[in-house]
Coordinates of C-alpha atoms and ligand atoms in Angstrom, one line a residue:
X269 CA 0.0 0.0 0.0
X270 CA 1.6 3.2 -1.1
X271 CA 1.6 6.5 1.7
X272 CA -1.2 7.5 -0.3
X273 CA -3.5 4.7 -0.5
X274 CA -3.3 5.0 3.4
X275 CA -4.9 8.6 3.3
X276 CA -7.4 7.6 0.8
X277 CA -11.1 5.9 1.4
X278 CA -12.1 5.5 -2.1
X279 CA -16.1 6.6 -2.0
X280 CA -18.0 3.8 -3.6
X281 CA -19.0 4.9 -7.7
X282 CA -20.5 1.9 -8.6
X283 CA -24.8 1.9 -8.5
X284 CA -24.2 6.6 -9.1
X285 CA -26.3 8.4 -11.5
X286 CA -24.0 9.6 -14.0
X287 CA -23.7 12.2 -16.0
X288 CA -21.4 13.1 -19.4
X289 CA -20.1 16.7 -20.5
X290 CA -17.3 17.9 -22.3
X291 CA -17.0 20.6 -19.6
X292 CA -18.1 21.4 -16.6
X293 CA -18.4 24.2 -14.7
X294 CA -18.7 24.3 -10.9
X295 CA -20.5 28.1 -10.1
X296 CA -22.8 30.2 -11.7
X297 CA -21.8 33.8 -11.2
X298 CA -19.8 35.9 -13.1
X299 CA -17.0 33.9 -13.8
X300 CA -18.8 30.5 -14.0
X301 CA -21.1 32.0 -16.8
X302 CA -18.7 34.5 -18.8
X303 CA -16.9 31.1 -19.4
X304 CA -19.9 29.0 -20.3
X305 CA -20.9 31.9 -22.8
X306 CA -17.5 32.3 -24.6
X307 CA -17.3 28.1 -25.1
X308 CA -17.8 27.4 -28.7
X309 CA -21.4 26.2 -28.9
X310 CA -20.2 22.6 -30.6
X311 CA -19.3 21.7 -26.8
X312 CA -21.6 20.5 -24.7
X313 CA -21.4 22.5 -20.9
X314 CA -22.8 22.3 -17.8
X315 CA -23.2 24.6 -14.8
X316 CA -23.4 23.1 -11.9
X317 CA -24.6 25.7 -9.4
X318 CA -24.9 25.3 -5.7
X319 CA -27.9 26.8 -4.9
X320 CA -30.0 29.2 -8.0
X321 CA -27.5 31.3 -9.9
X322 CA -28.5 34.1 -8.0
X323 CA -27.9 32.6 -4.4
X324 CA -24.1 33.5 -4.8
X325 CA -21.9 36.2 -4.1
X326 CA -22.2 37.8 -8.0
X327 CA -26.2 39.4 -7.5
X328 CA -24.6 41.0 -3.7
X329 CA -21.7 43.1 -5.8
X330 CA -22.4 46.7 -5.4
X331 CA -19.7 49.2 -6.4
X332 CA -19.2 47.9 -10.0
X333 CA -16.7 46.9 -12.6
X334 CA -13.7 48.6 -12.8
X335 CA -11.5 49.5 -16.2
X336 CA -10.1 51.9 -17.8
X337 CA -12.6 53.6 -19.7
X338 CA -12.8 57.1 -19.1
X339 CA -11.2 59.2 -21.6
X340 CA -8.2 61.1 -19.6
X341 CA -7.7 57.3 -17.9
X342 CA -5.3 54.3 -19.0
X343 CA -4.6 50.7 -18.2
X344 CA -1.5 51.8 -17.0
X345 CA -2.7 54.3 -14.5
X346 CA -5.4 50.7 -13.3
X347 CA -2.3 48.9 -13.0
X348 CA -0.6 51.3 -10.9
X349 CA -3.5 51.7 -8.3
X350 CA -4.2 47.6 -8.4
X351 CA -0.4 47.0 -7.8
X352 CA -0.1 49.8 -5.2
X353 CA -3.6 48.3 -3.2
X354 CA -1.5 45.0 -3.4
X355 CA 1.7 46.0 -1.4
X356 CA 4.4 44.4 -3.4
X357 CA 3.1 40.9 -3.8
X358 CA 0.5 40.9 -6.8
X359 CA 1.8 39.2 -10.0
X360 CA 2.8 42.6 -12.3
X361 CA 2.3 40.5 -15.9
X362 CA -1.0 39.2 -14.4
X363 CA -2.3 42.6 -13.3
X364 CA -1.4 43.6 -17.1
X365 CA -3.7 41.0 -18.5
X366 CA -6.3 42.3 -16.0
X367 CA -6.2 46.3 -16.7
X368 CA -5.1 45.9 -20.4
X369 CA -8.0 43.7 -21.5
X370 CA -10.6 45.1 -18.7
X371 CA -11.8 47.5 -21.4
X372 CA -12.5 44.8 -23.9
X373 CA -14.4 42.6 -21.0
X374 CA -16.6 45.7 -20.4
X375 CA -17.4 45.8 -24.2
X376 CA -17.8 41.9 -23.4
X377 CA -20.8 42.3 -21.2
X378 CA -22.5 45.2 -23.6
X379 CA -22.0 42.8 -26.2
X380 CA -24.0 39.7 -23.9
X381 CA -26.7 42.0 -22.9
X382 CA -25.6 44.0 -20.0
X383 CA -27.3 47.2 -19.1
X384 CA -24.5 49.6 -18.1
X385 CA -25.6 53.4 -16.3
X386 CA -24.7 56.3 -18.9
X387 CA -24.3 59.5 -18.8
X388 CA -24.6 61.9 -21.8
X389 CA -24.2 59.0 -23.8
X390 CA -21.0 57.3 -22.2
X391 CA -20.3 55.3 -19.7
X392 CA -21.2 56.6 -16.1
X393 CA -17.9 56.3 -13.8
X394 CA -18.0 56.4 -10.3
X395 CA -15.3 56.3 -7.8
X396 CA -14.4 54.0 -5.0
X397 CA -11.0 53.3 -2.6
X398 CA -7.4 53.3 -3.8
X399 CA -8.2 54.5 -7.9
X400 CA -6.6 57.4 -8.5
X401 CA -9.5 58.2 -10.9
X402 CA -13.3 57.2 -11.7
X403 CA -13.4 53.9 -13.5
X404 CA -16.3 51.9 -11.8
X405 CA -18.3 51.0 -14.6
X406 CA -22.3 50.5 -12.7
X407 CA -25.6 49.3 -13.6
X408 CA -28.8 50.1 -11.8
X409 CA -27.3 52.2 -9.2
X410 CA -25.3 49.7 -7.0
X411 CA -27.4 46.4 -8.4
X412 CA -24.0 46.3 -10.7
X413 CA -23.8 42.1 -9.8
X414 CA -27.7 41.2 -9.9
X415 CA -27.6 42.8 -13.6
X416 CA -24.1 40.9 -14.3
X417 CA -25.7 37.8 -13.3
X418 CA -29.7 38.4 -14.7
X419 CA -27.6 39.5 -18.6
X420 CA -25.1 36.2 -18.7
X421 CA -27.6 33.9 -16.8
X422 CA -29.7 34.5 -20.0
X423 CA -27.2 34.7 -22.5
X424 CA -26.1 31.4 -21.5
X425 CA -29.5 29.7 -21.4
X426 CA -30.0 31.3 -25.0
X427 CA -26.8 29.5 -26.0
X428 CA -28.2 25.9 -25.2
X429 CA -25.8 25.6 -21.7
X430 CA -27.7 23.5 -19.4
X431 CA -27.6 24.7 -15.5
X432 CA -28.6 22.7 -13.2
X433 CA -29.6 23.5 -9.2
X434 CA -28.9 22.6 -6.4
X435 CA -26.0 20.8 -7.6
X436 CA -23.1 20.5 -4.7
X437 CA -19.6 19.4 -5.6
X438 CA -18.3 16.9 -2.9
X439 CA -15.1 15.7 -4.1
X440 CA -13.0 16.5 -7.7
X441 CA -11.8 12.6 -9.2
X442 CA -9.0 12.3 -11.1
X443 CA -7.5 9.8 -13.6
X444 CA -4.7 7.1 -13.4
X445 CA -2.3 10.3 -15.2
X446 CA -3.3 12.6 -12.7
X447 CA -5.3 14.8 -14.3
X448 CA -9.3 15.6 -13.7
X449 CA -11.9 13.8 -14.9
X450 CA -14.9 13.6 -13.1
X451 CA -16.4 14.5 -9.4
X452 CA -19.4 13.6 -7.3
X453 CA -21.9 15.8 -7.0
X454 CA -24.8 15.8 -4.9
X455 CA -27.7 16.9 -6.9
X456 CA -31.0 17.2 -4.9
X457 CA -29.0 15.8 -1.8
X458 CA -28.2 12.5 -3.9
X459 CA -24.8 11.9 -5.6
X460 CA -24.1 11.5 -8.9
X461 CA -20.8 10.9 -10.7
X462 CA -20.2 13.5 -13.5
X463 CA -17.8 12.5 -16.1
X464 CA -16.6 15.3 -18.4
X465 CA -12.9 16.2 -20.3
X466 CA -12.2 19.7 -18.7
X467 CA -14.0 20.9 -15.7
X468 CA -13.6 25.0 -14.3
X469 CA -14.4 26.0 -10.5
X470 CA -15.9 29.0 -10.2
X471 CA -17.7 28.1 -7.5
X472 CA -16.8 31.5 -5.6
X473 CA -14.9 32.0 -2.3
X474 CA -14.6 30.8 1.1
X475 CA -16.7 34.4 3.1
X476 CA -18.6 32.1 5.3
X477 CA -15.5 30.7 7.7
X478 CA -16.2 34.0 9.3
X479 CA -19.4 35.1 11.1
X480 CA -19.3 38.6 10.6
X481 CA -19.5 38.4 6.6
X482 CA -21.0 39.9 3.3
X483 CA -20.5 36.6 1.5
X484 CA -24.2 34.6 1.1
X485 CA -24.5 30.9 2.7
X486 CA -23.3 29.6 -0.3
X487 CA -19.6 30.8 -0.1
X488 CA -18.0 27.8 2.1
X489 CA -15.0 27.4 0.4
X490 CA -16.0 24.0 -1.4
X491 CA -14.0 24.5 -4.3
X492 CA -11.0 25.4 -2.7
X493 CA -11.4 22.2 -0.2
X494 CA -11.9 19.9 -3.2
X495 CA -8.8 21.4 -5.1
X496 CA -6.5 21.1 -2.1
X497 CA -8.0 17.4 -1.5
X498 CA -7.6 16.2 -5.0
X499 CA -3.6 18.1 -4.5
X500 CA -3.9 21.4 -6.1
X501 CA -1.8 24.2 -5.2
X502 CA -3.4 26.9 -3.4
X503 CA -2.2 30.1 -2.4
X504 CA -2.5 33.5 -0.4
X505 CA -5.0 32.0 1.8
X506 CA -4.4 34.3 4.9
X507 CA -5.4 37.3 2.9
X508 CA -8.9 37.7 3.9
X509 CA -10.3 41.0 2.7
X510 CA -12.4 42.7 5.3
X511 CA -14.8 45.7 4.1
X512 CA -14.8 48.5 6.6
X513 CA -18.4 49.6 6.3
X514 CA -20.9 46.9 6.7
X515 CA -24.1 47.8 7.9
X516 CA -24.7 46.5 11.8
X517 CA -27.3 43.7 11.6
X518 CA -27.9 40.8 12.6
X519 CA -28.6 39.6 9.3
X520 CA -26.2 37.0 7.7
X521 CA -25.2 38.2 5.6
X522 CA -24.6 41.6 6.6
X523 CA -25.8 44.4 3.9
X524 CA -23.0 46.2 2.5
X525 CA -22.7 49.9 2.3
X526 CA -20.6 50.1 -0.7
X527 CA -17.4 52.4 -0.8
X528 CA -19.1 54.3 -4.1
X529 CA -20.7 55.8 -0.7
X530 CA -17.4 57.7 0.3
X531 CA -16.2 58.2 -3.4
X532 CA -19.7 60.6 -3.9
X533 CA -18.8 62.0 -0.8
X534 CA -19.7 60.0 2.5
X535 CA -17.5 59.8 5.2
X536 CA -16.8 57.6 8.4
X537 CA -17.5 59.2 11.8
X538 CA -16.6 58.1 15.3
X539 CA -18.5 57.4 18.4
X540 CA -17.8 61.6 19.1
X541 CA -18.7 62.6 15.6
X542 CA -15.5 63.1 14.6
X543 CA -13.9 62.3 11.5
X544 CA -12.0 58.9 11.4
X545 CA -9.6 59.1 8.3
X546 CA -8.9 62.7 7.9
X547 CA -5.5 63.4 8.4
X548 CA -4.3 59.5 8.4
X549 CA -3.8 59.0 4.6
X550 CA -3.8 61.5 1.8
X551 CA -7.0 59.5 0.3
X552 CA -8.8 60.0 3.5
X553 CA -12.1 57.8 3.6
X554 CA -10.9 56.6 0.1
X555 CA -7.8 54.7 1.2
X556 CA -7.3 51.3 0.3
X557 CA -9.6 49.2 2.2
X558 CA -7.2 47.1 4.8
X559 CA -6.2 50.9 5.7
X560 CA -9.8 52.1 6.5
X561 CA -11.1 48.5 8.1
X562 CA -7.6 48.5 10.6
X563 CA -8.8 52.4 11.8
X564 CA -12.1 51.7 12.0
X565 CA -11.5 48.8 14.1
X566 CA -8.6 50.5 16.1
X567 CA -11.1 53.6 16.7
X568 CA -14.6 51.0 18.1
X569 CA -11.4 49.6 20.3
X570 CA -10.0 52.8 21.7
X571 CA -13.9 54.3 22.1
X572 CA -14.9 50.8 23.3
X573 CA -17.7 50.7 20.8
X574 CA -18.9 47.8 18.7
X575 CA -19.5 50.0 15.6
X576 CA -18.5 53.6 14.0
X577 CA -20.4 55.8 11.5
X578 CA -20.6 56.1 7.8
X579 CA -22.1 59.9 7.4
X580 CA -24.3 60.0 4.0
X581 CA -26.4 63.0 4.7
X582 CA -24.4 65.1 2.2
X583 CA -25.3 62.3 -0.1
X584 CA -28.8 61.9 0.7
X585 CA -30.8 63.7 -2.1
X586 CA -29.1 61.3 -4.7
X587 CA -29.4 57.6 -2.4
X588 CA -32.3 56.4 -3.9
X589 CA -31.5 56.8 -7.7
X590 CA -27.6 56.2 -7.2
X591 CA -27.8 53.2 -4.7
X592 CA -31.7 52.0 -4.8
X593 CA -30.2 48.5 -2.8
X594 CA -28.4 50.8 -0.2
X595 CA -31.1 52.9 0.5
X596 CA -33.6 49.8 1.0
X597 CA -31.4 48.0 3.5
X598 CA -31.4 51.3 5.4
X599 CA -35.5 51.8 5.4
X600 CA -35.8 47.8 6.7
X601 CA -33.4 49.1 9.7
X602 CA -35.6 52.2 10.0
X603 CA -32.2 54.2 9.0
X604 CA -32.9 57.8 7.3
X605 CA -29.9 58.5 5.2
X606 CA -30.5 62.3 5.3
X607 CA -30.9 62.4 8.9
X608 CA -29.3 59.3 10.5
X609 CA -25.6 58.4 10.5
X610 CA -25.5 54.8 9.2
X611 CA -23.5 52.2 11.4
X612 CA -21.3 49.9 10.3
X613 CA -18.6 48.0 11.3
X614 CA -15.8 45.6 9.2
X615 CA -16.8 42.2 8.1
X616 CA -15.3 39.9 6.1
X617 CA -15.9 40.0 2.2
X618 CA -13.6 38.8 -0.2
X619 CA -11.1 35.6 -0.5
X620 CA -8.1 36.6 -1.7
X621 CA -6.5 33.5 -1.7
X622 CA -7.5 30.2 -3.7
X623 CA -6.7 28.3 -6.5
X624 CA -3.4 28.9 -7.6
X625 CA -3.6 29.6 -11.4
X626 CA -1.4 30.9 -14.6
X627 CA -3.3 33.7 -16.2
X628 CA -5.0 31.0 -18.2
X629 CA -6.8 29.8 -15.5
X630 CA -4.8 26.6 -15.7
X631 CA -4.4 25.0 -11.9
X632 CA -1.3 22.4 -11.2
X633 CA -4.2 19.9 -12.2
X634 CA -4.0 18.7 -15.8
X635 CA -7.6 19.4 -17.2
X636 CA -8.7 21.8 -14.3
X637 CA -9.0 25.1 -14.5
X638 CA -10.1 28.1 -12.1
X639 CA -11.4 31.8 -12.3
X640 CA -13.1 34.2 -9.8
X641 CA -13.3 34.3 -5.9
X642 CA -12.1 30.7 -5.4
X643 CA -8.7 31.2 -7.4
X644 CA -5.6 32.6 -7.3
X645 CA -4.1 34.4 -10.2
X646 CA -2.0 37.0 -8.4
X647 CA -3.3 40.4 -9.5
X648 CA -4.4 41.2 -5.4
X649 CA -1.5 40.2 -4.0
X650 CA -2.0 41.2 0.0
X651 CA -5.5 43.6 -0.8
X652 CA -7.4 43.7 -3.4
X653 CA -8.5 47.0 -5.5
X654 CA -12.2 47.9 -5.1
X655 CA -14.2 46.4 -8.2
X656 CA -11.3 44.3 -9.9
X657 CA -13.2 41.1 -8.1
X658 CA -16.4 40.9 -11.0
X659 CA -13.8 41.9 -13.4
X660 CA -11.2 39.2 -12.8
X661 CA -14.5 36.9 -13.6
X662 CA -14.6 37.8 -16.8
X663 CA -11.7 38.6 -17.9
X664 CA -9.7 35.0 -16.8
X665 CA -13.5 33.6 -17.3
X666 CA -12.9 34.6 -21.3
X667 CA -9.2 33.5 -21.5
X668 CA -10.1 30.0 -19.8
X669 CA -12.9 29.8 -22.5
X670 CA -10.3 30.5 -25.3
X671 CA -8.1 28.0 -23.7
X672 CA -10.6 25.4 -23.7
X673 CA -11.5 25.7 -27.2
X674 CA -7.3 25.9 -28.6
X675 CA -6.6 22.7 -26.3
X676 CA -9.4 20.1 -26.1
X677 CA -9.0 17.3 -23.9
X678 CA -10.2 13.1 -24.8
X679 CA -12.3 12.1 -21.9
X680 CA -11.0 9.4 -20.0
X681 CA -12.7 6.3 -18.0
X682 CA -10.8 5.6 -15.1
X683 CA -10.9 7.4 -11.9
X684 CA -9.2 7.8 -9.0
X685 CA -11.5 9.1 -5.9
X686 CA -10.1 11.7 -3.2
X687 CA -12.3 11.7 -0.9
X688 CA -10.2 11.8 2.7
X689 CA -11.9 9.8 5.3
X690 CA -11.7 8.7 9.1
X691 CA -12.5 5.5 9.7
X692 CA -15.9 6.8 11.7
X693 CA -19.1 7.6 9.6
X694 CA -20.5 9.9 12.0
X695 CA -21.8 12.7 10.6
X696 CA -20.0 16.0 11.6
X697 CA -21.5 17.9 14.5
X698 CA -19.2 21.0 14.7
X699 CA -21.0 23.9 16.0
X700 CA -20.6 26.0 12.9
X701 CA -21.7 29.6 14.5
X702 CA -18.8 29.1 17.8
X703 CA -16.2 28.4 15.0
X704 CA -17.1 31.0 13.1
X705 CA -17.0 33.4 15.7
X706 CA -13.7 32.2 16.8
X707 CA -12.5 33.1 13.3
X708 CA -13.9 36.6 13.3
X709 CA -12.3 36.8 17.2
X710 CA -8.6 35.2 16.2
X711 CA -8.4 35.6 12.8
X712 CA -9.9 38.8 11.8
X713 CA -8.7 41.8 11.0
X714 CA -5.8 42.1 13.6
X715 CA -4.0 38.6 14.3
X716 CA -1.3 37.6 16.6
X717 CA 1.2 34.9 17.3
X718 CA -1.3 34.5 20.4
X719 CA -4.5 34.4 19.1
X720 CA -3.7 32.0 15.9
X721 CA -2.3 29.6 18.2
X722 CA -5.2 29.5 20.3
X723 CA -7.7 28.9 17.1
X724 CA -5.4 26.1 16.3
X725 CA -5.7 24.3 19.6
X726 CA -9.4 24.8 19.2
X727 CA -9.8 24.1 15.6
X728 CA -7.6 20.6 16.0
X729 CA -9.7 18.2 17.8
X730 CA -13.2 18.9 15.3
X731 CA -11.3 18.2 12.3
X732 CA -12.3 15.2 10.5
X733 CA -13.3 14.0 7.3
X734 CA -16.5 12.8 6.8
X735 CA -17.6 9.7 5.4
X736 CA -21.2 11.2 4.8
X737 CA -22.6 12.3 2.2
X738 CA -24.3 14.6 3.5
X739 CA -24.1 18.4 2.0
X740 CA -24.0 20.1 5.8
X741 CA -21.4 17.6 7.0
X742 CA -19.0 18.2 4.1
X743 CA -19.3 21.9 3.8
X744 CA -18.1 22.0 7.4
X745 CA -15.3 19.6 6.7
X746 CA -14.4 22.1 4.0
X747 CA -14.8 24.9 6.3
X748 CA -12.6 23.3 9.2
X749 CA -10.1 22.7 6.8
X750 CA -10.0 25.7 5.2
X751 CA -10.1 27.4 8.6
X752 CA -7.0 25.7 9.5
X753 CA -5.1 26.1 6.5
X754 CA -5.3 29.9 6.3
X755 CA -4.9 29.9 10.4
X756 CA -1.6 27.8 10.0
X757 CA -0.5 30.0 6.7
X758 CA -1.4 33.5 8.7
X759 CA 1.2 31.8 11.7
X760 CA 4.0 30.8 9.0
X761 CA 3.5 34.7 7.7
X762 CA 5.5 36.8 10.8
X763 CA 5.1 40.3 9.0
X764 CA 2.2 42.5 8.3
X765 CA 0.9 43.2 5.0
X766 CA -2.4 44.6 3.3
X767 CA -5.1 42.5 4.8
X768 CA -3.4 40.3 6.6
X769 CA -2.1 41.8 10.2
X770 CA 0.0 40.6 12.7
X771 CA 0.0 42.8 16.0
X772 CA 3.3 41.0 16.7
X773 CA 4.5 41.7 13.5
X774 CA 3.1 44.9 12.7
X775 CA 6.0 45.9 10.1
X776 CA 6.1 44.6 6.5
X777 CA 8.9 42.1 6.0
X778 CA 11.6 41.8 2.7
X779 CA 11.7 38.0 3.2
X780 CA 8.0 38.2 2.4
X781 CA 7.5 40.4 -0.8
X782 CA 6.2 36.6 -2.1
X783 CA 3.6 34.8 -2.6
X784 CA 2.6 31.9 -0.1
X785 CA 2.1 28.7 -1.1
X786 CA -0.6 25.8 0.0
X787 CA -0.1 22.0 -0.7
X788 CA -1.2 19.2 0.9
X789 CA 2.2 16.6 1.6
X790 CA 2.2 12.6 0.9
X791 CA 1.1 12.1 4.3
X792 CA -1.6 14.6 4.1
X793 CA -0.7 17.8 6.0
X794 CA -0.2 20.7 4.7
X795 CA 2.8 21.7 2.8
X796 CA 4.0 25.3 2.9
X797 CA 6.3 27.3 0.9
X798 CA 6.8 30.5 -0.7
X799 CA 6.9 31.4 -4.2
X800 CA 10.5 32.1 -5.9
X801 CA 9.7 35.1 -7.4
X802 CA 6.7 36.7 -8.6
X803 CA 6.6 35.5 -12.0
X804 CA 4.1 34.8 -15.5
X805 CA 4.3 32.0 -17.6
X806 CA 2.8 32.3 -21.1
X807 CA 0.9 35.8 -20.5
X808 CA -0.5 36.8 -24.4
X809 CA -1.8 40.2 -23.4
X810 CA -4.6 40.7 -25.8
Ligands
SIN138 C1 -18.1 48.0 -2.6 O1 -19.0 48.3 -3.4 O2 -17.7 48.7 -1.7 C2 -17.5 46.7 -2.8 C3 -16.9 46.6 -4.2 C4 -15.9 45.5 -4.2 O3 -15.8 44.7 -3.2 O4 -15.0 45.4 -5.1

């Protein structure tokens, strides 16, 4: 028996429902569908989607879409304030692909149906944290994702791509050579073995492991658990994007106030009235976001407050046309913009990490490819830039597609199942809300030496695999292992940078201007290392 074999319980195929595409693609938002719209029609594609397409993150994006449309603006100047939000570790030739062909994926979505805002006739640019100039491209107000997701949701079905619901991915199977080529997925709660030649994960990111969140139920990390199973590289994991105004509720998830609140003009109060930013970065409220969620926090801290203020009332006569989504969160809360300071507080919102990808969405698995929230391409690098998230889904989403078609793939027959099992088939009982709370608590937006340890200790005895399959049991086995990876890759990162804050470390460090590396070792623990340089293979800027 190889090390392996010991590690791996292979889940019983035989007596599955199966089911045969040429691709398959795990996520239906923005990235999932820009690639099932751009795959030549002679293929035959499937969406798998975890809930409806609009129970993902996609339909929640406010702010918009951002590129370099505005006449006295350039990809170049994009670049500069993406690589500048990123602090040194973002992939330079990868952020070139992103700002050089953003314009082209705008004209992209026109093209698929997409109802932009306008202005005398052009594009309506808005303004939102670390761009030196407006370049969010909008629609409806700040319903920018729902109409992404409404245009390319149709587009697709139009196309002859068949979606189908409720469709979870348990576990990603791979051939005798290594490759992918096939998973189980629980469809209405029962699994079926899908066979198919290339398959994509889009399936969004990993919001969820924390409690305070903007990310919908949906976003548990599945994809990335089922890469790192099946021995994909991740990386970047322990930057975890916080969003400093997120409306106080009790809601999960929390309603965001978007920052195209601050770049009209709002601006953050504390506890006394006072301003919070002013004076502490030449952007003010407009700062890159790990800025603004680190002073916000330090300010509830020092006033011994659980929230601060966002102060829209010089905003208020244009809330309801400019941010119609906004503005109804605030009348459920009984909140009057024009009166009432709004209060928010930071909450986790964006994966950074994931996937581990070349610009062509290629992973280190032959036949697998990733785009969106769950990868890792490398144009964030320790923060991401406000609005380059729905971009990067179409964008890679397009160059996977293109990849797809130029490089087709023979299906094979044999798989290999990855499934990692204890020898118990008890379902998992993990409290999900304590462990989530001890993420936000010792994991959030200020770590330390201290606190990771302790989450460790905690996180050690409820980690199992689980033999069941059972949708609730596995998606907390992803979430306990995802969880411990970023826990045990924010303890191996002793420096502070963008999101990811060490009060013991508070200083950036030289020896980690790289990128951080996730893979799971012959005997199943995790592997770290850190990337030799920051570097591109075979980028074809278009
Ligand atoms: C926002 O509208 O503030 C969020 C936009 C983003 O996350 O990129």
């Amino acid at each position: 028996m190889s090390t392996r074999d010991r590690f791996v319980t292979p889940i019983d195929l035989s007596g599955m429902q199966e089911i045969f595409c040429d691709v398959a693609i795990f996520g239906s938002g923005i990235a999932g569908l820009t690639v099932a719209c751009e795959l030549p029609s002679s293929l035959n594609v499937v969406v798998f989607s975890k809930g409806l397409y609009s129970d993902g993150s996609t339909p929640y994006a406010q702010g918009g879409i951002a590129a370099a449309v505005g006449e006295l603006d350039d990809p170049a100047f994009h670049a500069e304030d993406t690589l500048i939000a990123a602090v040194g570790t973002a992939d330079p030739m990868a952020v070139a692909v992103l700002t050089t062909e953003a314009p082209s994926a705008i004209k992209f979505l026109i093209d698929h149906g997409v109802h932009f805002d306008s202005e005398n006739g052009t594009l309506a640019l808005s303004l939102e944290g670390g761009h030196s100039r407006p370049r969010i491209v909008h629609a409806g107000g700040d319903a920018t994702g729902a109409e992404l997701s409404r245009a390319l949701f149709v587009d697709a079905n139009t196309r002859g791509v068949q979606t189908i619901n409720d469709a979870f991915l348990v576990d990603l199977l791979l051939d005798l050579s290594g490759a992918v080529a096939g998973a189980v997925v629980l469809i209405g709660g029962q699994p079926n073995l899908v066979r198919f030649s290339q398959a994509v994960l889009a399936s969004g990111g990993a919001g969820q492991l924390f409690s305070s969140t903007t990310s919908p139920s949906t976003c548990t990390g599945d994809g990335m658990a089922a890469a790192y199973r099946a021995g994909a590289e991740l990386a970047d994991l322990e930057f975890v994007q916080f969003h400093p105004t997120v409306l106080m509720s009790v809601n999960d998830p929390r309603p965001l106030i978007s920052e195209a609140l601050r770049g009209e003009g709002a601006v953050l109060r504390d506890s006394k009235g006072e301003r919070v930013m002013e004076g502490l970065h030449t952007l003010a409220d407009l700062a890159p976001r790990d800025i603004v969620a680190r002073e916000v926090l330090k300010r509830m801290h020092d006033q011994g407050v659980d929230h601060l203020f966002l102060d829209a009332r010089s905003i208020a006569s244009t809330m309801n046309r400019h941010f119609p989504t906004i503005s109804a969160s605030l009348v459920t809360q009984g909140i009057d913009p024009s009166r009432d300071l709004i209060p928010i507080s930071p909450a986790s919102h964006y994966s950074i990490g994931g996937v581990r990808t070349t610009v062509n969405g290629e992973t280190s698995i032959g036949g697998l490819y990733a785009v969106g929230e769950v990868a890792s391409v490398g144009i964030h690098g320790a923060n991401r830039l406000a609005s380059n998230s729905l971009l990067e889904g179409v964008v890679f989403g397009r160059r996977i597609a293109q990849r797809i078609a130029d490089q087709p793939r023979s299906p094979t027959n044999t798989l290999e199942p990855q499934l990692f099992q204890r020898p118990s088939n008890d379902p998992i009982t993990v409290n999900r809300d304590e462990m989530r709370q001890a993420m936000d608590r010792d994991a959030g937006v200020v770590r330390s030496r201290e606190s990771l340890q302790r989450l460790l200790s905690y996180l050690k005895p409820i980690a199992r695999k689980s033999a069941v399959l059972d949708q609730a049991s596995i998606e907390t086995m992803n979430m306990v292992l995802l969880d411990q990876l970023m826990v045990q890759g924010a303890l191996a990162r002793n420096e502070s940078r963008g999101a990811h804050f060490r009060a013991d470390f508070d200083q950036l460090s030289d020896l980690w201007q790289v990128r951080h590396l996730y893979h799971r070792g012959t005997d199943g623990s995790l592997e770290l290392a850190k990337s030799d340089e920051l570097k591109s293979e075979g980028i074809v800027a278009t």
